[in-house]
Coordinates of C-alpha atoms in Angstrom, one line a residue:
M20 CA -55.9 35.6 -29.5
M21 CA -54.2 33.6 -32.2
R22 CA -54.1 35.2 -35.6
H23 CA -54.4 32.7 -38.4
G24 CA -52.0 34.7 -40.5
S25 CA -49.1 34.7 -38.0
A26 CA -49.1 32.4 -35.0
M27 CA -51.2 29.7 -36.5
G28 CA -50.5 28.7 -40.1
K29 CA -53.3 28.8 -42.6
A30 CA -53.0 25.0 -43.3
K31 CA -53.2 24.3 -39.5
L32 CA -56.2 26.6 -39.1
N33 CA -58.0 25.0 -42.1
S34 CA -57.4 21.5 -40.6
L35 CA -58.8 22.6 -37.2
V36 CA -61.9 24.1 -38.9
H37 CA -62.4 21.1 -41.2
N38 CA -62.3 18.8 -38.1
W39 CA -64.7 21.0 -36.2
I40 CA -67.1 21.1 -39.2
G41 CA -67.0 17.2 -39.4
E42 CA -67.6 16.8 -35.7
N43 CA -70.6 19.1 -35.6
Y44 CA -72.4 18.6 -39.0
E45 CA -73.5 15.8 -41.3
M46 CA -75.3 15.2 -44.6
A47 CA -79.0 14.4 -44.4
D48 CA -81.7 14.1 -47.0
G49 CA -84.4 16.8 -47.2
V50 CA -83.0 19.2 -44.6
C51 CA -81.4 22.6 -44.9
L52 CA -79.5 25.0 -42.6
P53 CA -79.0 28.7 -43.1
R54 CA -75.4 29.5 -44.0
C55 CA -75.4 32.4 -41.5
T56 CA -76.3 29.9 -38.7
L57 CA -73.3 27.8 -39.5
Y58 CA -71.1 30.8 -39.6
E59 CA -72.5 32.0 -36.2
H60 CA -71.6 28.6 -34.8
F61 CA -68.1 28.9 -36.2
L62 CA -67.7 32.4 -34.6
D63 CA -68.7 30.9 -31.3
F64 CA -66.1 28.1 -31.8
S65 CA -63.4 30.6 -32.8
Q66 CA -64.0 32.6 -29.6
E67 CA -63.9 29.4 -27.4
A68 CA -60.7 28.2 -29.2
D69 CA -59.1 31.6 -29.0
I70 CA -58.4 31.8 -32.7
S71 CA -59.1 34.7 -35.1
P72 CA -62.0 33.7 -37.2
M73 CA -61.8 33.5 -41.0
N74 CA -64.3 35.5 -43.1
A75 CA -67.6 34.0 -44.2
A76 CA -66.4 33.3 -47.7
S77 CA -63.3 31.3 -46.5
F78 CA -65.5 29.5 -44.0
G79 CA -67.8 28.5 -46.9
K80 CA -64.9 27.0 -48.8
C81 CA -64.1 24.9 -45.7
V82 CA -67.7 23.7 -45.6
R83 CA -67.5 22.7 -49.3
F84 CA -64.2 21.0 -48.7
V85 CA -65.7 18.8 -45.9
F86 CA -69.0 18.3 -47.7
P87 CA -68.3 18.5 -51.5
N88 CA -71.8 17.3 -52.4
V89 CA -73.8 19.9 -50.3
T90 CA -75.8 22.3 -52.4
I91 CA -76.8 25.9 -51.8
R92 CA -80.4 27.1 -52.1
R93 CA -81.9 30.5 -51.7
L94 CA -85.0 30.2 -49.6
G95 CA -87.6 32.8 -48.5
T96 CA -89.8 35.4 -50.0
R97 CA -88.6 38.2 -52.3
G98 CA -86.4 40.6 -50.3
Q99 CA -86.3 38.2 -47.3
S100 CA -84.4 35.3 -48.8
K101 CA -81.4 33.6 -47.2
Y102 CA -78.9 31.2 -48.5
H103 CA -79.1 27.7 -47.0
Y104 CA -76.9 24.6 -47.2
Y105 CA -79.3 22.0 -48.5
G106 CA -78.6 18.5 -47.3
L107 CA -76.7 19.5 -44.2
T108 CA -77.8 19.3 -40.6
V109 CA -76.3 19.6 -37.1
K110 CA -75.3 16.3 -35.5
R111 CA -77.3 15.3 -32.4
S112 CA -74.0 15.1 -30.5
S113 CA -73.2 18.7 -31.3
K114 CA -73.6 21.4 -28.7
Y115 CA -75.5 23.4 -31.3
Y116 CA -78.1 20.8 -32.0
H117 CA -80.7 22.0 -29.4
A118 CA -80.3 25.6 -30.5
V119 CA -81.1 24.7 -34.1
V120 CA -84.0 22.6 -33.2
K121 CA -85.4 25.4 -31.0
M122 CA -84.9 27.9 -33.9
K123 CA -86.8 25.6 -36.4
E124 CA -89.7 25.3 -33.9
Q125 CA -90.0 29.0 -33.7
E126 CA -90.1 29.3 -37.5
R127 CA -93.3 27.2 -37.6

């Protein structure tokens, strides 16, 4: 497994992650996606790409770099709330699209 601190430079890792985010997500009006869902997708990508994943905070910075206009909202009832990226969705061409659609159908 490649460590982003040694074998793969931080700049190269960030570039790889930025490209992956842009390939799999896009801005859209009136939609939101849990931050933890995006991070889970990233962990899956990291495993497939055989790279050591960055922590959730660093990943969030990468999301904000690619989508500087995305906003964060806390949704849910008291004690059960989650943070969401508001205005961000999974592209139909992404391998994660059907999993997110299925998850949203189960929430109804």
